């Protein structure tokens, strides 16, 4: 009877512990990323007793009660609910976020992160989310706390980028011959340029003008223009001359103050009888500052198949810019001419289509009788301030800036374990690694064995109401029955004690 009291007491204790697990699950039914636990009971030791004189063959065992066994965490995914920020993150699949504070690392499924005014991405407990910094498109191998550089004003700025490549394709069907120079009709505008006059090229000295924008080394917008004029025709083919120039007042090169101030490049475009671009030539202005000296106009260099010119602004280093008009060149920008002056004596070099040039899908044309801009693209941009953030499924944090540019800033890391059942609960939705769980293995979201990351989404608790209420009823019944065992055994002891009286 004494043993039955003890056994009943163990049942009370173990079921009380089981009820603690159930109530903890239910109390965290709305906790972000919470994983429910399950009590597994076990029996205590048994004592042996003989049942007859033959104790060697008839052994019986009497159990000594129950005890709380292992409390297992169920790492099944919870439901997903809508978040209010791009930094509300959920993991659709396996893995944990890594967070760090004071050099200590924890792991969590709760993705309710927010940026502080200093740019640190923290969870509600002040732990910093871990990831890889990305600089100029290159991902660092080091895993560090995510810390945005928001600058002294807290805006998070992107520095401006100088233009290195410019695409300017135009429809030039309406270009006429407004500037005729019999000595060299292919470079009449270049010869007429006067950077000391205002305007440097009078309105009647060109047929069509197209404004373009450049960005200097500091990201400032600089205005330039391309002037077009018909140079001549040959068997249905059209040769058009062009001049690329800045406002002479913005020219910071050695040509500043001379007649060549503002000039960047001049050349010709050749179109077939159907209006398709077939050849491009390009020459850079004389260093002497005398645009009419056509023998000093030298063939331009090539940058990625496009003729290039050099622009210089006051107080800044010169920048080389490739100008793409729709034809990818190879080898030369001069059609075999040593200088611009040679075009007068060898017009066939201008009118002939280039055999080695490749026509692009977007190119200048000379259809019909109209003039307009077809395509303008510029790889430069001004300084911009951070407007919004996006988190992709592979964990990349992308910033969108006021200048229309996007930049990859960080890539969030995920972690997995050999035995996640061995993780230790640290409270605050955190877990820590233990010898039983094994060391954390870092990986990229969306790859093998790692779930994808979803922005504007939070993983809810995976507590199953029906299961927990059923478990609560069963646990209560078990506790009730064990309490009845204790009271019944006590009554039996009382009755046994009364036998002495």
Tab-separated table of C-alpha atoms in Angstrom:
chain	number	residue	atom	x	y	z
A	1	UNK	CA	0.000	0.000	0.000
A	2	UNK	CA	2.880	2.335	0.710
A	3	UNK	CA	4.149	1.712	-2.806
A	4	UNK	CA	0.750	2.513	-4.287
A	5	UNK	CA	0.842	5.889	-2.543
A	6	UNK	CA	4.254	6.534	-4.064
A	7	UNK	CA	3.173	5.356	-7.491
A	8	UNK	CA	0.075	7.537	-7.396
A	9	UNK	CA	2.192	10.519	-6.388
A	10	UNK	CA	4.507	9.962	-9.382
A	11	UNK	CA	1.465	9.892	-11.632
A	12	UNK	CA	0.271	13.185	-10.173
A	13	UNK	CA	3.658	14.768	-10.671
A	14	UNK	CA	4.177	13.551	-14.247
A	15	UNK	CA	0.683	14.607	-15.345
A	16	UNK	CA	1.157	17.976	-13.708
A	17	UNK	CA	4.300	18.406	-15.800
A	18	UNK	CA	2.357	17.292	-18.860
A	19	UNK	CA	-0.290	19.921	-18.156
A	20	UNK	CA	2.481	22.537	-18.008
A	21	UNK	CA	3.517	21.594	-21.548
A	22	UNK	CA	-0.073	21.834	-22.781
A	23	UNK	CA	-0.681	25.189	-21.135
A	24	UNK	CA	2.603	26.568	-22.467
A	25	UNK	CA	1.550	25.563	-25.983
A	26	UNK	CA	-1.846	27.217	-25.606
A	27	UNK	CA	-0.374	30.353	-24.062
A	28	UNK	CA	1.819	30.748	-27.174
A	29	UNK	CA	-0.949	30.122	-29.674
A	30	UNK	CA	-0.410	33.625	-31.132
A	31	UNK	CA	3.385	33.825	-30.724
A	32	UNK	CA	5.153	34.454	-34.027
A	33	UNK	CA	7.156	31.432	-35.163
A	34	UNK	CA	6.428	29.412	-31.991
A	35	UNK	CA	6.853	25.638	-32.202
A	36	UNK	CA	4.633	23.508	-29.993
A	37	UNK	CA	6.041	20.889	-27.648
A	38	UNK	CA	4.847	17.371	-26.869
A	39	UNK	CA	5.321	15.558	-23.537
A	40	UNK	CA	6.425	11.944	-23.788
A	41	UNK	CA	5.868	10.028	-20.529
A	42	UNK	CA	7.980	7.116	-19.361
A	43	UNK	CA	7.686	4.530	-16.642
A	44	UNK	CA	9.953	4.375	-13.598
A	45	UNK	CA	11.933	1.363	-12.499
A	46	UNK	CA	10.259	-1.882	-11.498
A	47	UNK	CA	10.974	-4.061	-8.505
A	48	UNK	CA	11.195	-7.810	-8.743
A	49	UNK	CA	9.284	-10.191	-6.528
A	50	UNK	CA	8.924	-13.950	-6.489
A	51	UNK	CA	5.553	-15.544	-7.014
A	52	UNK	CA	6.283	-19.001	-5.572
A	53	UNK	CA	9.121	-21.111	-4.173
A	54	UNK	CA	10.691	-21.546	-7.565
A	55	UNK	CA	12.193	-18.086	-7.654
A	56	UNK	CA	14.528	-18.916	-10.521
A	57	UNK	CA	11.755	-19.454	-13.068
A	58	UNK	CA	8.825	-17.375	-11.883
A	59	UNK	CA	9.906	-13.753	-11.525
A	60	UNK	CA	7.321	-10.977	-11.463
A	61	UNK	CA	7.899	-7.219	-11.796
A	62	UNK	CA	5.902	-4.523	-10.138
A	63	UNK	CA	6.109	-1.059	-11.667
A	64	UNK	CA	7.077	1.902	-9.497
A	65	UNK	CA	5.175	4.635	-11.297
A	66	UNK	CA	5.688	7.153	-14.110
A	67	UNK	CA	7.884	10.163	-14.765
A	68	UNK	CA	8.029	12.995	-17.285
A	69	UNK	CA	10.002	11.815	-20.303
A	70	UNK	CA	11.436	13.877	-23.100
A	71	UNK	CA	9.621	17.025	-24.186
A	72	UNK	CA	9.929	17.130	-27.947
A	73	UNK	CA	9.521	20.226	-30.102
A	74	UNK	CA	7.414	19.821	-33.231
A	75	UNK	CA	9.164	21.819	-35.986
A	76	UNK	CA	6.358	21.594	-38.513
A	77	UNK	CA	5.588	24.863	-40.267
A	78	UNK	CA	2.860	27.069	-38.905
A	79	UNK	CA	0.407	29.037	-40.979
A	80	UNK	CA	1.466	32.226	-42.758
A	81	UNK	CA	-0.094	35.608	-42.194
A	82	UNK	CA	0.273	38.962	-43.913
A	83	UNK	CA	3.056	41.199	-42.589
A	84	UNK	CA	3.103	44.990	-42.559
A	85	UNK	CA	6.662	45.545	-43.764
A	86	UNK	CA	9.116	44.131	-46.286
A	87	UNK	CA	11.222	43.081	-43.286
A	88	UNK	CA	8.415	40.870	-41.955
A	89	UNK	CA	9.937	37.621	-43.196
A	90	UNK	CA	8.890	34.001	-43.183
A	91	UNK	CA	10.688	30.817	-44.219
A	92	UNK	CA	8.686	28.496	-46.463
A	93	UNK	CA	10.551	25.302	-45.709
A	94	UNK	CA	13.498	24.329	-43.548
A	95	UNK	CA	15.984	26.566	-41.803
A	96	UNK	CA	16.332	29.239	-39.157
A	97	UNK	CA	17.293	32.889	-39.198
A	98	UNK	CA	20.553	33.643	-37.406
A	99	UNK	CA	20.591	36.564	-34.962
A	100	UNK	CA	23.453	37.941	-32.921
A	101	UNK	CA	23.895	40.144	-29.876
A	102	UNK	CA	27.034	40.851	-27.861
A	103	UNK	CA	28.889	38.170	-29.801
A	104	UNK	CA	26.342	35.445	-28.984
A	105	UNK	CA	24.390	33.767	-31.783
A	106	UNK	CA	20.845	32.447	-31.556
A	107	UNK	CA	18.448	31.024	-34.142
A	108	UNK	CA	14.780	31.746	-34.725
A	109	UNK	CA	11.829	31.164	-37.025
A	110	UNK	CA	10.225	34.442	-35.998
A	111	UNK	CA	10.914	36.919	-38.810
A	112	UNK	CA	9.434	40.134	-37.405
A	113	UNK	CA	12.497	42.326	-38.005
A	114	UNK	CA	12.755	46.112	-38.170
A	115	UNK	CA	15.484	48.599	-39.046
A	116	UNK	CA	16.623	51.015	-36.371
A	117	UNK	CA	17.438	54.647	-37.105
A	118	UNK	CA	21.085	53.569	-37.315
A	119	UNK	CA	20.362	50.972	-39.999
A	120	UNK	CA	20.606	47.780	-37.902
A	121	UNK	CA	18.023	45.088	-38.738
A	122	UNK	CA	16.847	43.806	-35.346
A	123	UNK	CA	14.225	41.451	-33.958
A	124	UNK	CA	11.929	42.675	-31.121
A	125	UNK	CA	14.528	41.562	-28.561
A	126	UNK	CA	17.333	43.669	-30.026
A	127	UNK	CA	19.169	40.815	-31.759
A	128	UNK	CA	20.737	41.649	-35.129
A	129	UNK	CA	19.851	39.516	-38.174
A	130	UNK	CA	22.886	37.904	-39.859
A	131	UNK	CA	23.785	37.955	-43.565
A	132	UNK	CA	26.413	38.682	-46.190
A	133	UNK	CA	27.145	42.254	-47.264
A	134	UNK	CA	27.015	42.916	-51.032
A	135	UNK	CA	29.225	45.666	-52.445
A	136	UNK	CA	29.129	46.592	-56.136
A	137	UNK	CA	27.391	43.311	-56.897
A	138	UNK	CA	30.000	41.186	-55.085
A	139	UNK	CA	28.881	39.193	-52.073
A	140	UNK	CA	31.223	39.076	-49.091
A	141	UNK	CA	32.182	35.659	-47.763
A	142	UNK	CA	31.970	36.927	-44.175
A	143	UNK	CA	28.746	36.575	-42.197
A	144	UNK	CA	28.021	39.794	-40.311
A	145	UNK	CA	25.094	41.519	-38.589
A	146	UNK	CA	23.015	43.377	-41.198
A	147	UNK	CA	23.837	47.059	-40.772
A	148	UNK	CA	22.741	49.515	-43.468
A	149	UNK	CA	24.854	52.594	-44.084
A	150	UNK	CA	22.216	55.324	-43.843
A	151	UNK	CA	24.702	58.189	-43.686
A	152	UNK	CA	24.661	61.129	-41.273
A	153	UNK	CA	21.212	62.288	-42.412
A	154	UNK	CA	19.629	58.831	-42.113
A	155	UNK	CA	18.458	58.807	-45.752
A	156	UNK	CA	20.703	56.098	-47.135
A	157	UNK	CA	22.175	57.541	-50.293
A	158	UNK	CA	23.572	56.048	-53.490
A	159	UNK	CA	26.440	58.005	-55.003
A	160	UNK	CA	26.025	59.233	-58.551
A	161	UNK	CA	27.728	57.372	-61.402
A	162	UNK	CA	29.501	59.016	-64.322
A	163	UNK	CA	28.256	58.139	-67.802
A	164	UNK	CA	30.490	55.655	-69.618
A	165	UNK	CA	28.034	54.412	-72.233
A	166	UNK	CA	25.376	56.342	-74.111
A	167	UNK	CA	22.862	55.063	-76.655
A	168	UNK	CA	21.236	57.640	-78.946
A	169	UNK	CA	19.314	56.203	-81.882
A	170	UNK	CA	17.234	58.575	-83.996
A	171	UNK	CA	14.785	58.566	-86.874
A	172	UNK	CA	16.430	60.913	-89.418
A	173	UNK	CA	14.211	60.620	-92.482
A	174	UNK	CA	13.507	64.358	-92.508
A	175	UNK	CA	17.119	65.567	-92.352
A	176	UNK	CA	17.955	68.017	-95.165
A	177	UNK	CA	21.167	69.667	-96.331
A	178	UNK	CA	21.246	72.912	-94.354
A	179	UNK	CA	25.027	73.316	-94.158
A	180	UNK	CA	26.757	72.674	-97.459
A	181	UNK	CA	30.540	72.939	-97.730
A	182	UNK	CA	31.701	71.911	-101.201
A	183	UNK	CA	35.254	71.437	-99.938
A	184	UNK	CA	34.152	68.667	-97.600
A	185	UNK	CA	30.373	68.161	-97.330
A	186	UNK	CA	30.775	65.346	-94.797
A	187	UNK	CA	32.149	67.661	-92.093
A	188	UNK	CA	30.479	71.001	-92.881
A	189	UNK	CA	29.050	71.390	-89.363
A	190	UNK	CA	32.353	70.484	-87.716
A	191	UNK	CA	34.148	73.140	-89.790
A	192	UNK	CA	31.460	75.714	-88.949
A	193	UNK	CA	31.598	75.200	-85.174
A	194	UNK	CA	32.743	78.231	-83.181
A	195	UNK	CA	32.910	77.686	-79.439
A	196	UNK	CA	33.525	81.391	-78.810
A	197	UNK	CA	30.208	82.408	-80.416
A	198	UNK	CA	26.673	82.128	-79.074
A	199	UNK	CA	25.278	79.892	-80.313
A	200	UNK	CA	28.387	78.000	-81.428
A	201	UNK	CA	26.435	76.558	-84.377
A	202	UNK	CA	23.755	78.835	-85.793
A	203	UNK	CA	20.242	77.451	-86.275
A	204	UNK	CA	20.545	77.594	-90.078
A	205	UNK	CA	23.742	75.539	-90.074
A	206	UNK	CA	22.145	72.191	-89.109
A	207	UNK	CA	18.949	70.343	-90.024
A	208	UNK	CA	18.047	68.488	-86.779
A	209	UNK	CA	19.229	68.741	-83.185
A	210	UNK	CA	18.695	66.112	-80.507
A	211	UNK	CA	19.373	66.884	-76.846
A	212	UNK	CA	21.091	64.248	-74.730
A	213	UNK	CA	22.032	64.027	-71.062
A	214	UNK	CA	25.302	62.978	-69.473
A	215	UNK	CA	26.285	62.506	-65.849
A	216	UNK	CA	29.652	63.708	-64.626
A	217	UNK	CA	31.883	62.045	-62.031
A	218	UNK	CA	29.820	63.559	-59.206
A	219	UNK	CA	26.515	62.424	-60.663
A	220	UNK	CA	25.523	65.906	-61.812
A	221	UNK	CA	23.372	66.158	-64.930
A	222	UNK	CA	25.153	67.666	-67.932
A	223	UNK	CA	23.386	68.636	-71.139
A	224	UNK	CA	24.814	67.897	-74.569
A	225	UNK	CA	23.426	67.649	-78.086
A	226	UNK	CA	23.851	65.791	-81.356
A	227	UNK	CA	23.484	67.899	-84.486
A	228	UNK	CA	22.533	66.225	-87.792
A	229	UNK	CA	22.706	67.424	-91.389
A	230	UNK	CA	22.469	65.730	-94.780
A	231	UNK	CA	25.924	65.476	-96.395
A	232	UNK	CA	24.931	63.929	-99.744
A	233	UNK	CA	23.350	61.034	-101.604
A	234	UNK	CA	24.717	58.352	-103.901
A	235	UNK	CA	22.545	55.819	-105.769
A	236	UNK	CA	19.784	56.110	-103.176
A	237	UNK	CA	22.166	55.936	-100.228
A	238	UNK	CA	22.269	58.834	-97.788
A	239	UNK	CA	25.300	60.134	-95.927
A	240	UNK	CA	24.556	62.295	-92.907
A	241	UNK	CA	27.073	64.201	-90.853
A	242	UNK	CA	26.720	64.610	-87.096
A	243	UNK	CA	28.438	66.627	-84.375
A	244	UNK	CA	28.352	65.762	-80.660
A	245	UNK	CA	28.957	68.793	-78.456
A	246	UNK	CA	28.518	70.356	-75.009
A	247	UNK	CA	27.662	73.922	-74.204
A	248	UNK	CA	31.112	75.553	-74.550
A	249	UNK	CA	30.694	77.177	-71.118
A	250	UNK	CA	30.711	73.695	-69.499
A	251	UNK	CA	33.816	72.484	-71.293
A	252	UNK	CA	36.633	71.888	-68.831
A	253	UNK	CA	39.067	70.448	-71.368
A	254	UNK	CA	42.065	72.093	-73.046
A	255	UNK	CA	39.688	73.294	-75.789
A	256	UNK	CA	37.952	75.647	-73.370
A	257	UNK	CA	38.095	79.224	-74.607
A	258	UNK	CA	38.952	78.223	-78.192
A	259	UNK	CA	36.802	77.859	-81.284
A	260	UNK	CA	36.703	74.126	-80.564
A	261	UNK	CA	35.221	74.571	-77.056
A	262	UNK	CA	32.390	72.127	-76.468
A	263	UNK	CA	33.215	69.790	-79.340
A	264	UNK	CA	33.297	66.103	-78.398
A	265	UNK	CA	33.078	64.132	-81.643
A	266	UNK	CA	31.989	64.395	-85.282
A	267	UNK	CA	31.395	61.824	-87.992
A	268	UNK	CA	28.989	60.389	-90.514
A	269	UNK	CA	26.056	57.950	-90.681
A	270	UNK	CA	25.345	56.078	-93.901
A	271	UNK	CA	21.866	54.738	-94.701
A	272	UNK	CA	20.787	52.387	-97.456
A	273	UNK	CA	18.076	53.296	-99.950
A	274	UNK	CA	15.602	51.600	-97.596
A	275	UNK	CA	16.706	53.791	-94.681
A	276	UNK	CA	18.717	51.160	-92.804
A	277	UNK	CA	21.937	52.149	-91.062
A	278	UNK	CA	24.968	50.656	-92.813
A	279	UNK	CA	28.062	52.551	-91.674
A	280	UNK	CA	29.277	54.897	-88.943
A	281	UNK	CA	32.448	56.967	-88.801
A	282	UNK	CA	33.682	58.993	-85.849
A	283	UNK	CA	36.527	61.489	-85.340
A	284	UNK	CA	37.720	63.493	-82.323
A	285	UNK	CA	38.398	67.266	-82.531
A	286	UNK	CA	41.841	68.839	-83.040
A	287	UNK	CA	43.893	69.532	-79.941
A	288	UNK	CA	44.746	72.928	-81.451
A	289	UNK	CA	41.170	74.099	-80.942
A	290	UNK	CA	40.686	74.870	-84.651
A	291	UNK	CA	37.653	72.864	-85.857
A	292	UNK	CA	38.165	73.856	-89.504
A	293	UNK	CA	41.497	72.010	-89.604
A	294	UNK	CA	39.881	68.737	-90.751
A	295	UNK	CA	43.255	67.016	-91.163
A	296	UNK	CA	43.646	67.208	-87.378
A	297	UNK	CA	40.356	65.368	-86.729
A	298	UNK	CA	41.595	61.886	-85.818
A	299	UNK	CA	39.657	58.577	-85.768
A	300	UNK	CA	37.915	57.985	-82.463
A	301	UNK	CA	38.716	54.972	-80.335
A	302	UNK	CA	36.297	52.083	-79.816
A	303	UNK	CA	34.699	51.107	-76.493
A	304	UNK	CA	32.695	47.877	-76.650
A	305	UNK	CA	32.085	48.354	-80.360
A	306	UNK	CA	30.982	51.994	-80.083
A	307	UNK	CA	32.987	55.117	-80.995
A	308	UNK	CA	34.118	56.963	-77.890
A	309	UNK	CA	34.706	60.601	-77.005
A	310	UNK	CA	36.207	62.257	-73.943
A	311	UNK	CA	34.258	64.814	-71.938
A	312	UNK	CA	35.911	66.998	-69.312
A	313	UNK	CA	34.175	69.261	-66.828
A	314	UNK	CA	35.798	71.902	-64.660
A	315	UNK	CA	37.400	70.454	-61.530
A	316	UNK	CA	36.837	66.845	-62.606
A	317	UNK	CA	38.878	64.184	-64.318
A	318	UNK	CA	38.033	63.529	-67.985
A	319	UNK	CA	35.560	60.707	-68.643
A	320	UNK	CA	35.446	58.480	-71.717
A	321	UNK	CA	31.977	57.787	-73.110
A	322	UNK	CA	31.030	55.288	-75.789
A	323	UNK	CA	28.273	56.519	-78.154
A	324	UNK	CA	26.081	53.790	-79.614
A	325	UNK	CA	23.950	54.793	-82.614
A	326	UNK	CA	22.860	51.280	-83.499
A	327	UNK	CA	25.884	49.779	-85.233
A	328	UNK	CA	28.512	47.652	-83.470
A	329	UNK	CA	31.874	48.398	-85.083
A	330	UNK	CA	35.033	46.334	-85.117
A	331	UNK	CA	38.564	47.514	-85.814
A	332	UNK	CA	38.079	51.127	-86.896
A	333	UNK	CA	35.768	54.133	-86.635
A	334	UNK	CA	37.101	55.854	-89.750
A	335	UNK	CA	36.132	53.589	-92.702
A	336	UNK	CA	39.818	53.547	-93.640
A	337	UNK	CA	40.230	57.345	-93.638
A	338	UNK	CA	43.324	58.744	-91.919
A	339	UNK	CA	41.512	61.920	-90.923
A	340	UNK	CA	38.243	63.759	-91.518
A	341	UNK	CA	39.915	65.698	-94.351
A	342	UNK	CA	40.331	62.515	-96.412
A	343	UNK	CA	36.554	62.086	-96.791
A	344	UNK	CA	36.408	64.786	-99.496
A	345	UNK	CA	38.816	62.886	-101.710
A	346	UNK	CA	37.372	59.442	-100.941
A	347	UNK	CA	33.566	59.744	-100.582
A	348	UNK	CA	33.185	56.074	-101.460
A	349	UNK	CA	34.587	55.194	-98.006
A	350	UNK	CA	31.676	57.067	-96.461
A	351	UNK	CA	28.900	55.752	-98.716
A	352	UNK	CA	30.000	52.122	-98.590
A	353	UNK	CA	28.313	49.926	-96.015
A	354	UNK	CA	30.682	48.403	-93.464
A	355	UNK	CA	31.108	44.674	-94.006
A	356	UNK	CA	32.318	44.042	-90.442
A	357	UNK	CA	29.772	46.181	-88.580
A	358	UNK	CA	26.778	44.515	-86.937
A	359	UNK	CA	23.363	46.172	-87.013
A	360	UNK	CA	21.627	46.134	-83.637
A	361	UNK	CA	17.938	45.554	-83.026
A	362	UNK	CA	17.583	49.216	-82.069
A	363	UNK	CA	19.400	51.502	-84.486
A	364	UNK	CA	19.151	54.920	-86.119
A	365	UNK	CA	17.008	54.965	-89.267
A	366	UNK	CA	16.239	57.290	-92.181
A	367	UNK	CA	12.690	56.318	-93.099
A	368	UNK	CA	10.074	58.647	-94.496
A	369	UNK	CA	10.324	62.382	-93.907
A	370	UNK	CA	10.295	62.784	-90.139
A	371	UNK	CA	12.886	63.286	-87.400
A	372	UNK	CA	12.570	62.054	-83.825
A	373	UNK	CA	14.424	60.352	-81.018
A	374	UNK	CA	13.981	56.565	-81.022
A	375	UNK	CA	16.090	55.384	-78.090
A	376	UNK	CA	18.117	57.168	-75.449
A	377	UNK	CA	19.846	55.138	-72.767
A	378	UNK	CA	22.493	56.207	-70.299
A	379	UNK	CA	24.412	54.059	-67.842
A	380	UNK	CA	25.102	57.048	-65.584
A	381	UNK	CA	22.778	58.389	-62.902
A	382	UNK	CA	22.608	61.113	-60.261
A	383	UNK	CA	22.832	60.665	-56.510
A	384	UNK	CA	19.722	59.044	-55.041
A	385	UNK	CA	18.202	58.501	-51.611
A	386	UNK	CA	16.767	55.182	-50.419
A	387	UNK	CA	13.033	54.922	-51.061
A	388	UNK	CA	12.112	51.311	-50.322
A	389	UNK	CA	13.481	47.844	-49.695
A	390	UNK	CA	12.659	44.511	-51.248
A	391	UNK	CA	13.616	41.042	-50.003
A	392	UNK	CA	13.758	38.319	-52.658
A	393	UNK	CA	13.122	34.610	-52.119
A	394	UNK	CA	16.876	33.934	-51.990
A	395	UNK	CA	17.201	36.437	-49.138
A	396	UNK	CA	18.705	39.318	-51.118
A	397	UNK	CA	17.850	42.750	-49.730
A	398	UNK	CA	17.495	45.189	-52.636
A	399	UNK	CA	17.261	48.942	-52.184
A	400	UNK	CA	15.338	51.150	-54.619
A	401	UNK	CA	16.562	54.747	-54.802
A	402	UNK	CA	15.040	58.053	-55.882
A	403	UNK	CA	17.258	58.085	-58.987
A	404	UNK	CA	15.479	54.990	-60.295
A	405	UNK	CA	18.395	52.664	-59.547
A	406	UNK	CA	18.341	49.429	-57.566
A	407	UNK	CA	21.220	48.034	-55.558
A	408	UNK	CA	21.752	44.686	-53.840
A	409	UNK	CA	22.753	45.430	-50.259
A	410	UNK	CA	22.728	42.190	-48.227
A	411	UNK	CA	21.870	38.529	-48.574
A	412	UNK	CA	20.192	36.978	-45.526
A	413	UNK	CA	21.618	33.675	-44.284
A	414	UNK	CA	19.662	30.626	-43.152
A	415	UNK	CA	20.885	27.843	-40.857
A	416	UNK	CA	20.109	24.177	-40.336
A	417	UNK	CA	21.239	21.514	-37.859
A	418	UNK	CA	22.002	17.816	-37.917
A	419	UNK	CA	19.403	17.364	-35.159
A	420	UNK	CA	17.132	20.330	-34.635
A	421	UNK	CA	15.493	18.371	-31.793
A	422	UNK	CA	18.696	19.023	-29.868
A	423	UNK	CA	18.266	22.813	-29.971
A	424	UNK	CA	17.838	24.579	-26.660
A	425	UNK	CA	14.949	26.973	-26.180
A	426	UNK	CA	16.267	30.320	-24.965
A	427	UNK	CA	12.965	32.189	-24.735
A	428	UNK	CA	12.010	35.190	-26.872
A	429	UNK	CA	11.408	32.802	-29.803
A	430	UNK	CA	15.127	31.944	-29.825
A	431	UNK	CA	17.041	28.677	-29.917
A	432	UNK	CA	20.717	28.006	-29.349
A	433	UNK	CA	22.940	25.235	-30.651
A	434	UNK	CA	24.021	22.438	-28.311
A	435	UNK	CA	26.294	19.407	-28.694
A	436	UNK	CA	23.120	17.377	-29.263
A	437	UNK	CA	21.950	19.567	-32.153
A	438	UNK	CA	25.338	19.811	-33.814
A	439	UNK	CA	26.929	22.958	-35.191
A	440	UNK	CA	24.878	25.309	-37.348
A	441	UNK	CA	25.307	24.909	-41.112
A	442	UNK	CA	24.824	28.137	-43.058
A	443	UNK	CA	23.235	28.173	-46.506
A	444	UNK	CA	21.449	30.226	-49.152
A	445	UNK	CA	17.651	30.494	-48.978
A	446	UNK	CA	15.816	28.600	-51.696
A	447	UNK	CA	18.578	26.044	-52.251
A	448	UNK	CA	18.598	22.381	-51.314
A	449	UNK	CA	17.388	21.752	-47.735
A	450	UNK	CA	16.809	25.474	-47.124
A	451	UNK	CA	13.439	27.136	-47.443
A	452	UNK	CA	12.740	30.267	-49.465
A	453	UNK	CA	12.188	33.630	-47.806
A	454	UNK	CA	8.949	35.555	-48.280
A	455	UNK	CA	8.669	39.273	-47.572
A	456	UNK	CA	5.525	40.822	-46.055
A	457	UNK	CA	4.848	37.465	-44.407
A	458	UNK	CA	5.110	36.033	-40.891
A	459	UNK	CA	5.000	32.405	-39.791
A	460	UNK	CA	2.356	31.928	-37.119
A	461	UNK	CA	2.490	29.490	-34.206
A	462	UNK	CA	2.053	25.849	-35.216
A	463	UNK	CA	0.008	25.018	-32.107
A	464	UNK	CA	-2.918	22.735	-33.031
A	465	UNK	CA	-5.954	23.775	-30.943
A	466	UNK	CA	-7.809	20.491	-31.319
A	467	UNK	CA	-4.783	18.413	-30.430
A	468	UNK	CA	-3.954	20.521	-27.388
A	469	UNK	CA	-7.510	20.502	-26.011
A	470	UNK	CA	-7.678	16.725	-26.455
A	471	UNK	CA	-4.316	16.355	-24.731
A	472	UNK	CA	-5.484	18.659	-21.940
A	473	UNK	CA	-8.569	16.506	-21.299
A	474	UNK	CA	-6.555	13.273	-21.315
A	475	UNK	CA	-3.940	14.800	-19.005
A	476	UNK	CA	-6.616	16.046	-16.611
A	477	UNK	CA	-8.203	12.608	-16.519
A	478	UNK	CA	-4.849	10.997	-15.845
A	479	UNK	CA	-4.201	13.409	-12.991
A	480	UNK	CA	-7.700	12.785	-11.614
A	481	UNK	CA	-7.277	9.001	-11.688
A	482	UNK	CA	-3.904	9.176	-9.969
A	483	UNK	CA	-5.363	11.427	-7.285
A	484	UNK	CA	-8.030	8.759	-6.750
A	485	UNK	CA	-5.278	6.151	-6.365
A	486	UNK	CA	-3.670	8.246	-3.606
A	487	UNK	CA	-6.932	8.785	-1.697
A	488	UNK	CA	-7.904	5.116	-2.018
A	489	UNK	CA	-4.471	3.914	-0.846
A	490	UNK	CA	-4.672	6.344	2.064
A	491	UNK	CA	-8.054	4.950	3.068
A	492	UNK	CA	-6.688	1.416	2.924
A	493	UNK	CA	-3.778	2.427	5.167
A	494	UNK	CA	-6.168	3.998	7.630
A	495	UNK	CA	-8.214	0.819	7.705
A	496	UNK	CA	-5.057	-1.228	8.281
A	497	UNK	CA	-4.031	0.985	11.195
A	498	UNK	CA	-7.470	0.537	12.769
A	499	UNK	CA	-6.873	-3.208	13.015
A	500	UNK	CA	-4.560	-2.586	15.996
A	501	UNK	CA	-7.316	-1.048	18.034
